[in-house]
JSON list of C-alpha atoms in Angstrom, two decimals:
[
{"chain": "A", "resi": 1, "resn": "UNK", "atom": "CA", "xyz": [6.07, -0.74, 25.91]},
{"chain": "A", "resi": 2, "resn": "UNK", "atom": "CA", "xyz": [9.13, -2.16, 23.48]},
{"chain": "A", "resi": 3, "resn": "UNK", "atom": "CA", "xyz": [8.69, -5.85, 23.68]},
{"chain": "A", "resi": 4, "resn": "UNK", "atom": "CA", "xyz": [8.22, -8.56, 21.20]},
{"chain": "A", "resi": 5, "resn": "UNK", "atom": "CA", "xyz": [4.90, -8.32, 21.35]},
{"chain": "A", "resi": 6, "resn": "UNK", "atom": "CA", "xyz": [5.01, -4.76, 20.84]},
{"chain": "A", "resi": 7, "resn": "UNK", "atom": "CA", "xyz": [6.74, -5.73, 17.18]},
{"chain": "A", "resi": 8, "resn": "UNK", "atom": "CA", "xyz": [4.74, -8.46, 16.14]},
{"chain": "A", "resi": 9, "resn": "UNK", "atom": "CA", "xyz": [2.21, -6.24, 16.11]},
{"chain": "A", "resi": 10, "resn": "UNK", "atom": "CA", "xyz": [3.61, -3.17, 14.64]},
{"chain": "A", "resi": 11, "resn": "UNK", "atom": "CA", "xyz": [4.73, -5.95, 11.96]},
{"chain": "A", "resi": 12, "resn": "UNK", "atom": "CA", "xyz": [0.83, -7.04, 11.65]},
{"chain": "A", "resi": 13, "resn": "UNK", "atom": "CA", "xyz": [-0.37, -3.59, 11.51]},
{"chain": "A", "resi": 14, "resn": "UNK", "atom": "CA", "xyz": [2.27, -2.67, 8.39]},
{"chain": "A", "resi": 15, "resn": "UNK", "atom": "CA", "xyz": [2.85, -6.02, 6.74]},
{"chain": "A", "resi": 16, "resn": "UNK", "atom": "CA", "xyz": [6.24, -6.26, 4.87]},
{"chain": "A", "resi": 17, "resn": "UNK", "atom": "CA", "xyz": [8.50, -3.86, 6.76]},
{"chain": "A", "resi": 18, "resn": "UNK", "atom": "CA", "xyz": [10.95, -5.27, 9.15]},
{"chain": "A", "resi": 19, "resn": "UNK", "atom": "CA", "xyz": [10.67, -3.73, 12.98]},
{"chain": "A", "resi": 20, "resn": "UNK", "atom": "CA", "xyz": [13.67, -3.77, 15.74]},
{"chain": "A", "resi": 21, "resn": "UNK", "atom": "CA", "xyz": [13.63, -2.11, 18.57]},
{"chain": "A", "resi": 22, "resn": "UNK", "atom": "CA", "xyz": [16.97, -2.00, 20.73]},
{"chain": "A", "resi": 23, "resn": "UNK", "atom": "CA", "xyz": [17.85, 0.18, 23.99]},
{"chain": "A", "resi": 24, "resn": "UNK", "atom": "CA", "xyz": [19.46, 3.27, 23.61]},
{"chain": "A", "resi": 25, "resn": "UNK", "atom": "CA", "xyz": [20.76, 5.78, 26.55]},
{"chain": "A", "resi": 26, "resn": "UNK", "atom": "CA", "xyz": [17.51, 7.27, 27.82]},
{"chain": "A", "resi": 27, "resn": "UNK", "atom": "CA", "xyz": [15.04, 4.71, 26.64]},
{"chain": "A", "resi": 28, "resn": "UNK", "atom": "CA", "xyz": [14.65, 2.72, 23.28]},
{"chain": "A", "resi": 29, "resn": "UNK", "atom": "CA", "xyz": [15.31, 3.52, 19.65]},
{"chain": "A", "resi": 30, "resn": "UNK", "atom": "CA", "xyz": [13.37, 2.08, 17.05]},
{"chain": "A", "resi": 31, "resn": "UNK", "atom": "CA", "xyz": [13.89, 1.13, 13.42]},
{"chain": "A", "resi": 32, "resn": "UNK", "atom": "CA", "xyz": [11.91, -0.04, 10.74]},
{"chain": "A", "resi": 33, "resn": "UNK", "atom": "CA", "xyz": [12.74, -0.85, 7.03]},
{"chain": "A", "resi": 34, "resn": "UNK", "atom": "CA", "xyz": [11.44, -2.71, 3.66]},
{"chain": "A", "resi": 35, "resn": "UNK", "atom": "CA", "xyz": [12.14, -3.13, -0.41]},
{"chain": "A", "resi": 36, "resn": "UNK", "atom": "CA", "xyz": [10.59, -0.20, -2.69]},
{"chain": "A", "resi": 37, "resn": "UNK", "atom": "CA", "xyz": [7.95, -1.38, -5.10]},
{"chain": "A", "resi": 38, "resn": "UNK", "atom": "CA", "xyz": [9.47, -3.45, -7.71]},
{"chain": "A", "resi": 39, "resn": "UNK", "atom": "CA", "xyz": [10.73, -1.78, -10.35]},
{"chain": "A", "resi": 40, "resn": "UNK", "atom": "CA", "xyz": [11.29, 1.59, -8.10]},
{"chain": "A", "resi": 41, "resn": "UNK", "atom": "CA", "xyz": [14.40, 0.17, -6.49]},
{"chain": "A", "resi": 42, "resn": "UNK", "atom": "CA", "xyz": [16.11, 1.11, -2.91]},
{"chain": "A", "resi": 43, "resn": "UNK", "atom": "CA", "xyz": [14.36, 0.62, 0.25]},
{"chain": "A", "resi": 44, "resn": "UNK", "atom": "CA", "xyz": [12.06, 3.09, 2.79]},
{"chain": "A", "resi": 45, "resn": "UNK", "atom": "CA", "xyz": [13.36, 3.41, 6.04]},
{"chain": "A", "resi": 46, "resn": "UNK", "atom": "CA", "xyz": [12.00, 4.99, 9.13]},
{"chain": "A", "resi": 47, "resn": "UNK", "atom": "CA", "xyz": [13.92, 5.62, 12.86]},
{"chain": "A", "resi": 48, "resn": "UNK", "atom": "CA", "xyz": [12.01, 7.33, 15.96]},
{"chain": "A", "resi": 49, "resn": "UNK", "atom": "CA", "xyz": [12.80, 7.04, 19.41]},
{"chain": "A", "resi": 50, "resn": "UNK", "atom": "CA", "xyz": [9.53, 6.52, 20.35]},
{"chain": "A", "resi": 51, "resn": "UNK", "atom": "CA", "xyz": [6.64, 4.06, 19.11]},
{"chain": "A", "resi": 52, "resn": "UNK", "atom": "CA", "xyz": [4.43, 6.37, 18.80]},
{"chain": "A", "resi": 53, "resn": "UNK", "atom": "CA", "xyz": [6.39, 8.35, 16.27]},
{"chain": "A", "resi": 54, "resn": "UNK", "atom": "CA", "xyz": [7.48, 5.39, 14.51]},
{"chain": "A", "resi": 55, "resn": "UNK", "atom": "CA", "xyz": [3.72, 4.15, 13.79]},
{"chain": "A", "resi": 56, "resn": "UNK", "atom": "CA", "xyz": [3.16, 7.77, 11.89]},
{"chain": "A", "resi": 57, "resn": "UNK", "atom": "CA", "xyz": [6.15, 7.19, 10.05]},
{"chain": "A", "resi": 58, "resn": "UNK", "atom": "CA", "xyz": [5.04, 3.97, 8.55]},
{"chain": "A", "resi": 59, "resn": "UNK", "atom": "CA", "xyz": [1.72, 5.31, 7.90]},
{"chain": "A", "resi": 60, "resn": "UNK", "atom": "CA", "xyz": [3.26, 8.20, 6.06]},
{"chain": "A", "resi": 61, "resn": "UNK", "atom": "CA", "xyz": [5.32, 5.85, 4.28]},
{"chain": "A", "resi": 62, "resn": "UNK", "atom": "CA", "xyz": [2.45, 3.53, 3.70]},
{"chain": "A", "resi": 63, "resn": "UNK", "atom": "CA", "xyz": [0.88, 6.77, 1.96]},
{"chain": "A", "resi": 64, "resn": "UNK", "atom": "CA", "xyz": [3.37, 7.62, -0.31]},
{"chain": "A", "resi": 65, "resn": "UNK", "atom": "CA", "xyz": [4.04, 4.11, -1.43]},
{"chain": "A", "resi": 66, "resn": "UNK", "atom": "CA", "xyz": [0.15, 3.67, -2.26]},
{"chain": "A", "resi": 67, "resn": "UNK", "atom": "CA", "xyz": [0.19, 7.09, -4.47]},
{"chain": "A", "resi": 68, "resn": "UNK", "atom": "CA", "xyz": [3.31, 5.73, -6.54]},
{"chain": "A", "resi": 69, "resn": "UNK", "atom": "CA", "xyz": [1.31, 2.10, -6.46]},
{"chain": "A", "resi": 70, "resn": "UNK", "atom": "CA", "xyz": [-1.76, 3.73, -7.92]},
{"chain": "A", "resi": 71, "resn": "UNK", "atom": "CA", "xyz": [0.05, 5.64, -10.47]},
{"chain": "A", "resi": 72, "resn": "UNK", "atom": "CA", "xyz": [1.71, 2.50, -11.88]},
{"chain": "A", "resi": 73, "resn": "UNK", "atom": "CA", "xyz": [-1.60, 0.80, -11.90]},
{"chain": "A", "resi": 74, "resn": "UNK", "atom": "CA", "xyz": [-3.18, 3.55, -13.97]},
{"chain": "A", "resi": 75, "resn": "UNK", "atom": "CA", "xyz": [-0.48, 2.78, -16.51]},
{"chain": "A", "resi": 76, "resn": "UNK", "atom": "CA", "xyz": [-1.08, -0.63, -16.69]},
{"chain": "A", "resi": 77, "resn": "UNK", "atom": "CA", "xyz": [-4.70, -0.40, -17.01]},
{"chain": "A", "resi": 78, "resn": "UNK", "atom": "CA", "xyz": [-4.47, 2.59, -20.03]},
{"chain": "A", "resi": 79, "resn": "UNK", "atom": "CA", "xyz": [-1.94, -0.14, -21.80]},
{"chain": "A", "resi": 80, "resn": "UNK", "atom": "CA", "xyz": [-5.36, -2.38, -21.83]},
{"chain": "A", "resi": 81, "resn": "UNK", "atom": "CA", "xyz": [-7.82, 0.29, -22.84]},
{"chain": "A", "resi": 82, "resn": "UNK", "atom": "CA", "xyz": [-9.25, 1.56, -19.80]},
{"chain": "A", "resi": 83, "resn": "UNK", "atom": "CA", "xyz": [-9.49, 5.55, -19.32]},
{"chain": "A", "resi": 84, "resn": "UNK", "atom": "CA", "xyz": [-7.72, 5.26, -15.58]},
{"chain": "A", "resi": 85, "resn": "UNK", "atom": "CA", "xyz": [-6.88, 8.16, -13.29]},
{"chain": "A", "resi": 86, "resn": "UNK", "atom": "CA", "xyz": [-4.83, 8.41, -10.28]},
{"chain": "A", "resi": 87, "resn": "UNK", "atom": "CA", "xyz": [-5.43, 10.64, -7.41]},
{"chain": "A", "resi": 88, "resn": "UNK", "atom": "CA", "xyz": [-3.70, 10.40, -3.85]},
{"chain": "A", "resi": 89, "resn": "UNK", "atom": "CA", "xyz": [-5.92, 7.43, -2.34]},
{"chain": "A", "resi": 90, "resn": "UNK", "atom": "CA", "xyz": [-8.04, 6.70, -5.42]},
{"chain": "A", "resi": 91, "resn": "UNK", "atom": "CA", "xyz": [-7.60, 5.52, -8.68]},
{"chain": "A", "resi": 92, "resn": "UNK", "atom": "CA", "xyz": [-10.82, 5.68, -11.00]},
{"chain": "A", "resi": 93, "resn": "UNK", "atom": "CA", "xyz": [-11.21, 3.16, -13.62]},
{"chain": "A", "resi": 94, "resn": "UNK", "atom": "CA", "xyz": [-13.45, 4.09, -16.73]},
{"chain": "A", "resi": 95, "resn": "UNK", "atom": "CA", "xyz": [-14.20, 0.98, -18.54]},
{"chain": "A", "resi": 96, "resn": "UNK", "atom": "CA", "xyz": [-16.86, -0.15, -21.70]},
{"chain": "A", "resi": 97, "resn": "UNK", "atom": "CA", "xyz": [-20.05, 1.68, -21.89]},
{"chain": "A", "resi": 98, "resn": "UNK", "atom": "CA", "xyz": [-18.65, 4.00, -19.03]},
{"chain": "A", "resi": 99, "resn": "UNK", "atom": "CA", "xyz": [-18.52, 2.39, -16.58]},
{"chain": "A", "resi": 100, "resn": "UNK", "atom": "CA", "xyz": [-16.35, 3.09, -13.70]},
{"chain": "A", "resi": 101, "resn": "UNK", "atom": "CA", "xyz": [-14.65, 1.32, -10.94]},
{"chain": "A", "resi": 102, "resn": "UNK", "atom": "CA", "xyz": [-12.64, 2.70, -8.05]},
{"chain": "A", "resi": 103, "resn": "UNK", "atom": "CA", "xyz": [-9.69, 1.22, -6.51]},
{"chain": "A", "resi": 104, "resn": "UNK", "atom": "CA", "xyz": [-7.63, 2.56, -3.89]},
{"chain": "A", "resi": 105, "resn": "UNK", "atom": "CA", "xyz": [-4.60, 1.14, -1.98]},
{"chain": "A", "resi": 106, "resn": "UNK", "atom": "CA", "xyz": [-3.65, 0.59, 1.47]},
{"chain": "A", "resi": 107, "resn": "UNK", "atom": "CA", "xyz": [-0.75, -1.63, 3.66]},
{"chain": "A", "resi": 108, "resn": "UNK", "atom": "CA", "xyz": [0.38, -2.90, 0.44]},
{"chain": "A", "resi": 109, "resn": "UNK", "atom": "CA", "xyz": [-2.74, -4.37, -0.96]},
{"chain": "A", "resi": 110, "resn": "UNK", "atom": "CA", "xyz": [-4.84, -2.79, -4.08]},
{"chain": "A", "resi": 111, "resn": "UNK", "atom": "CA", "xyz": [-8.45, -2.86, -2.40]},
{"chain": "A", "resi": 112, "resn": "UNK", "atom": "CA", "xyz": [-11.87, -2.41, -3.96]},
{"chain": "A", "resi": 113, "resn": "UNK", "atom": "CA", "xyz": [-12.91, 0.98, -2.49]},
{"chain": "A", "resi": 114, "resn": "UNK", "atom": "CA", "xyz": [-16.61, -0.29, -2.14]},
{"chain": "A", "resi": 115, "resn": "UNK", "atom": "CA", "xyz": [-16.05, -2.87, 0.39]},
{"chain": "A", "resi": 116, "resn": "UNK", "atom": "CA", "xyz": [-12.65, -2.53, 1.36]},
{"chain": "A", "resi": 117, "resn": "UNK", "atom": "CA", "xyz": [-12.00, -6.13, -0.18]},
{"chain": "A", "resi": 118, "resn": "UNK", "atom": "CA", "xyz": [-8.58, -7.30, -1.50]},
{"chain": "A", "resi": 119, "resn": "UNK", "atom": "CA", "xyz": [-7.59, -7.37, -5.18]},
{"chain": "A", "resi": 120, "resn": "UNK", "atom": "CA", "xyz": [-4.05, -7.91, -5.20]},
{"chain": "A", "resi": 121, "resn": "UNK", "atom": "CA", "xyz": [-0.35, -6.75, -3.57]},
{"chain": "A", "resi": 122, "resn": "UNK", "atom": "CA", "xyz": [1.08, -3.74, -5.11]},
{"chain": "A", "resi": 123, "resn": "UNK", "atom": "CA", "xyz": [3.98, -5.56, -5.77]},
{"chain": "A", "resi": 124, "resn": "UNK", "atom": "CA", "xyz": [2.11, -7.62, -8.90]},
{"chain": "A", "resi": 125, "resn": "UNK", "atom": "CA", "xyz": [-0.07, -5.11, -10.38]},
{"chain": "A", "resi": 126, "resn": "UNK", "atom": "CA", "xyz": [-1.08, -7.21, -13.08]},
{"chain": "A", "resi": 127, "resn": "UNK", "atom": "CA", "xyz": [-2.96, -9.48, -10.82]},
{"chain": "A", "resi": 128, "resn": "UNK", "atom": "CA", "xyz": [-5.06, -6.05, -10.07]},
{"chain": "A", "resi": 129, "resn": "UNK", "atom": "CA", "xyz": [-5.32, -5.38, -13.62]},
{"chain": "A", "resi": 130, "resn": "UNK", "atom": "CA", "xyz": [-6.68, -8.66, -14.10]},
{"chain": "A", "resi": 131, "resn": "UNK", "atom": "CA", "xyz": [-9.64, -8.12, -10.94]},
{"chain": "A", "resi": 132, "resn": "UNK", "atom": "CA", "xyz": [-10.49, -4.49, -12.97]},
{"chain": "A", "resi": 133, "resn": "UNK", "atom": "CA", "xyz": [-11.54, -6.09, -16.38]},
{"chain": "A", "resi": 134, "resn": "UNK", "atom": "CA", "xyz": [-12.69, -9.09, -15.41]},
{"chain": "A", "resi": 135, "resn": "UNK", "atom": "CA", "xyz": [-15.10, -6.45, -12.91]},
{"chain": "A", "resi": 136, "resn": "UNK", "atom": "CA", "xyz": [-16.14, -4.59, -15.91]},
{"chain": "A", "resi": 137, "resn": "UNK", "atom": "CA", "xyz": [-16.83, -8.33, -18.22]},
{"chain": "A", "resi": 138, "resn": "UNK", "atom": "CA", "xyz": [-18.98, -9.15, -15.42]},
{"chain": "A", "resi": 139, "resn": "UNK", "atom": "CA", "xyz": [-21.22, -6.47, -16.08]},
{"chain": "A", "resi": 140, "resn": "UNK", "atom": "CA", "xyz": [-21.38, -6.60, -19.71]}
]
């Protein structure tokens, strides 16, 4: 299948990238591309010639762009005084008293790991830094 409908949802399923899909000798070739993080520059692209393949390209990509979003998060959160550490889906935040959060990061969202809810896009960290010590004033 490598209709429309086919790319809206591949579009749903990884928010942000752009999807085309156009026929090629033998069947269909597909393409997929969006910005880097800002800051990071350049673009990630993916090509397969089936959708299959393409949808464990994105995830891939969706991977690696979550470790480098975590990273940069940890940053941020040390420049405000919280012990934070980065690991490939996680990123634990160690606030007052000791108290710890966890965040992790997923289709280009920052998520609370209990709960799976939405803190903020990758692309604006600072609104996530915001969630993470408000989270640990609400506690105090």
């Amino acid at each position: 299948m490598s209709g429309p409908e086919t790319q809206c949802g591949l579009m749903k399923e990884f928010p942000g990238w752009l999807v085309e899909v156009e026929e090629v000798p033998g069947g269909a070739g597909w393409h997929a591309w969006r910005p880097g993080p800002p800051g990071r520059g350049g673009f990630f692209g993916a090509q397969a010639d089936e959708l299959g393949l393409l949808r464990e390209l994105l995830a891939e990509a969706d991977g690696v762009e979550a470790r480098l979003a975590l990273r940069g998060l940890a940053v941020e959160l040390r420049k405000c005084g919280i012990t934070a550490t980065a690991y490939d889906t996680t990123l634990t935040a160690t606030g007052p008293g000791g108290r710890t959060r966890l965040v992790t990061c997923r289709r280009g969202m920052f998520r609370w790991l209990d709960g799976d809810r939405v803190i903020g896009p990758v692309g604006d960290p600072l609104v996530t830094v915001d969630a993470v010590l408000a989270a640990f004033e609400d506690r105090a």
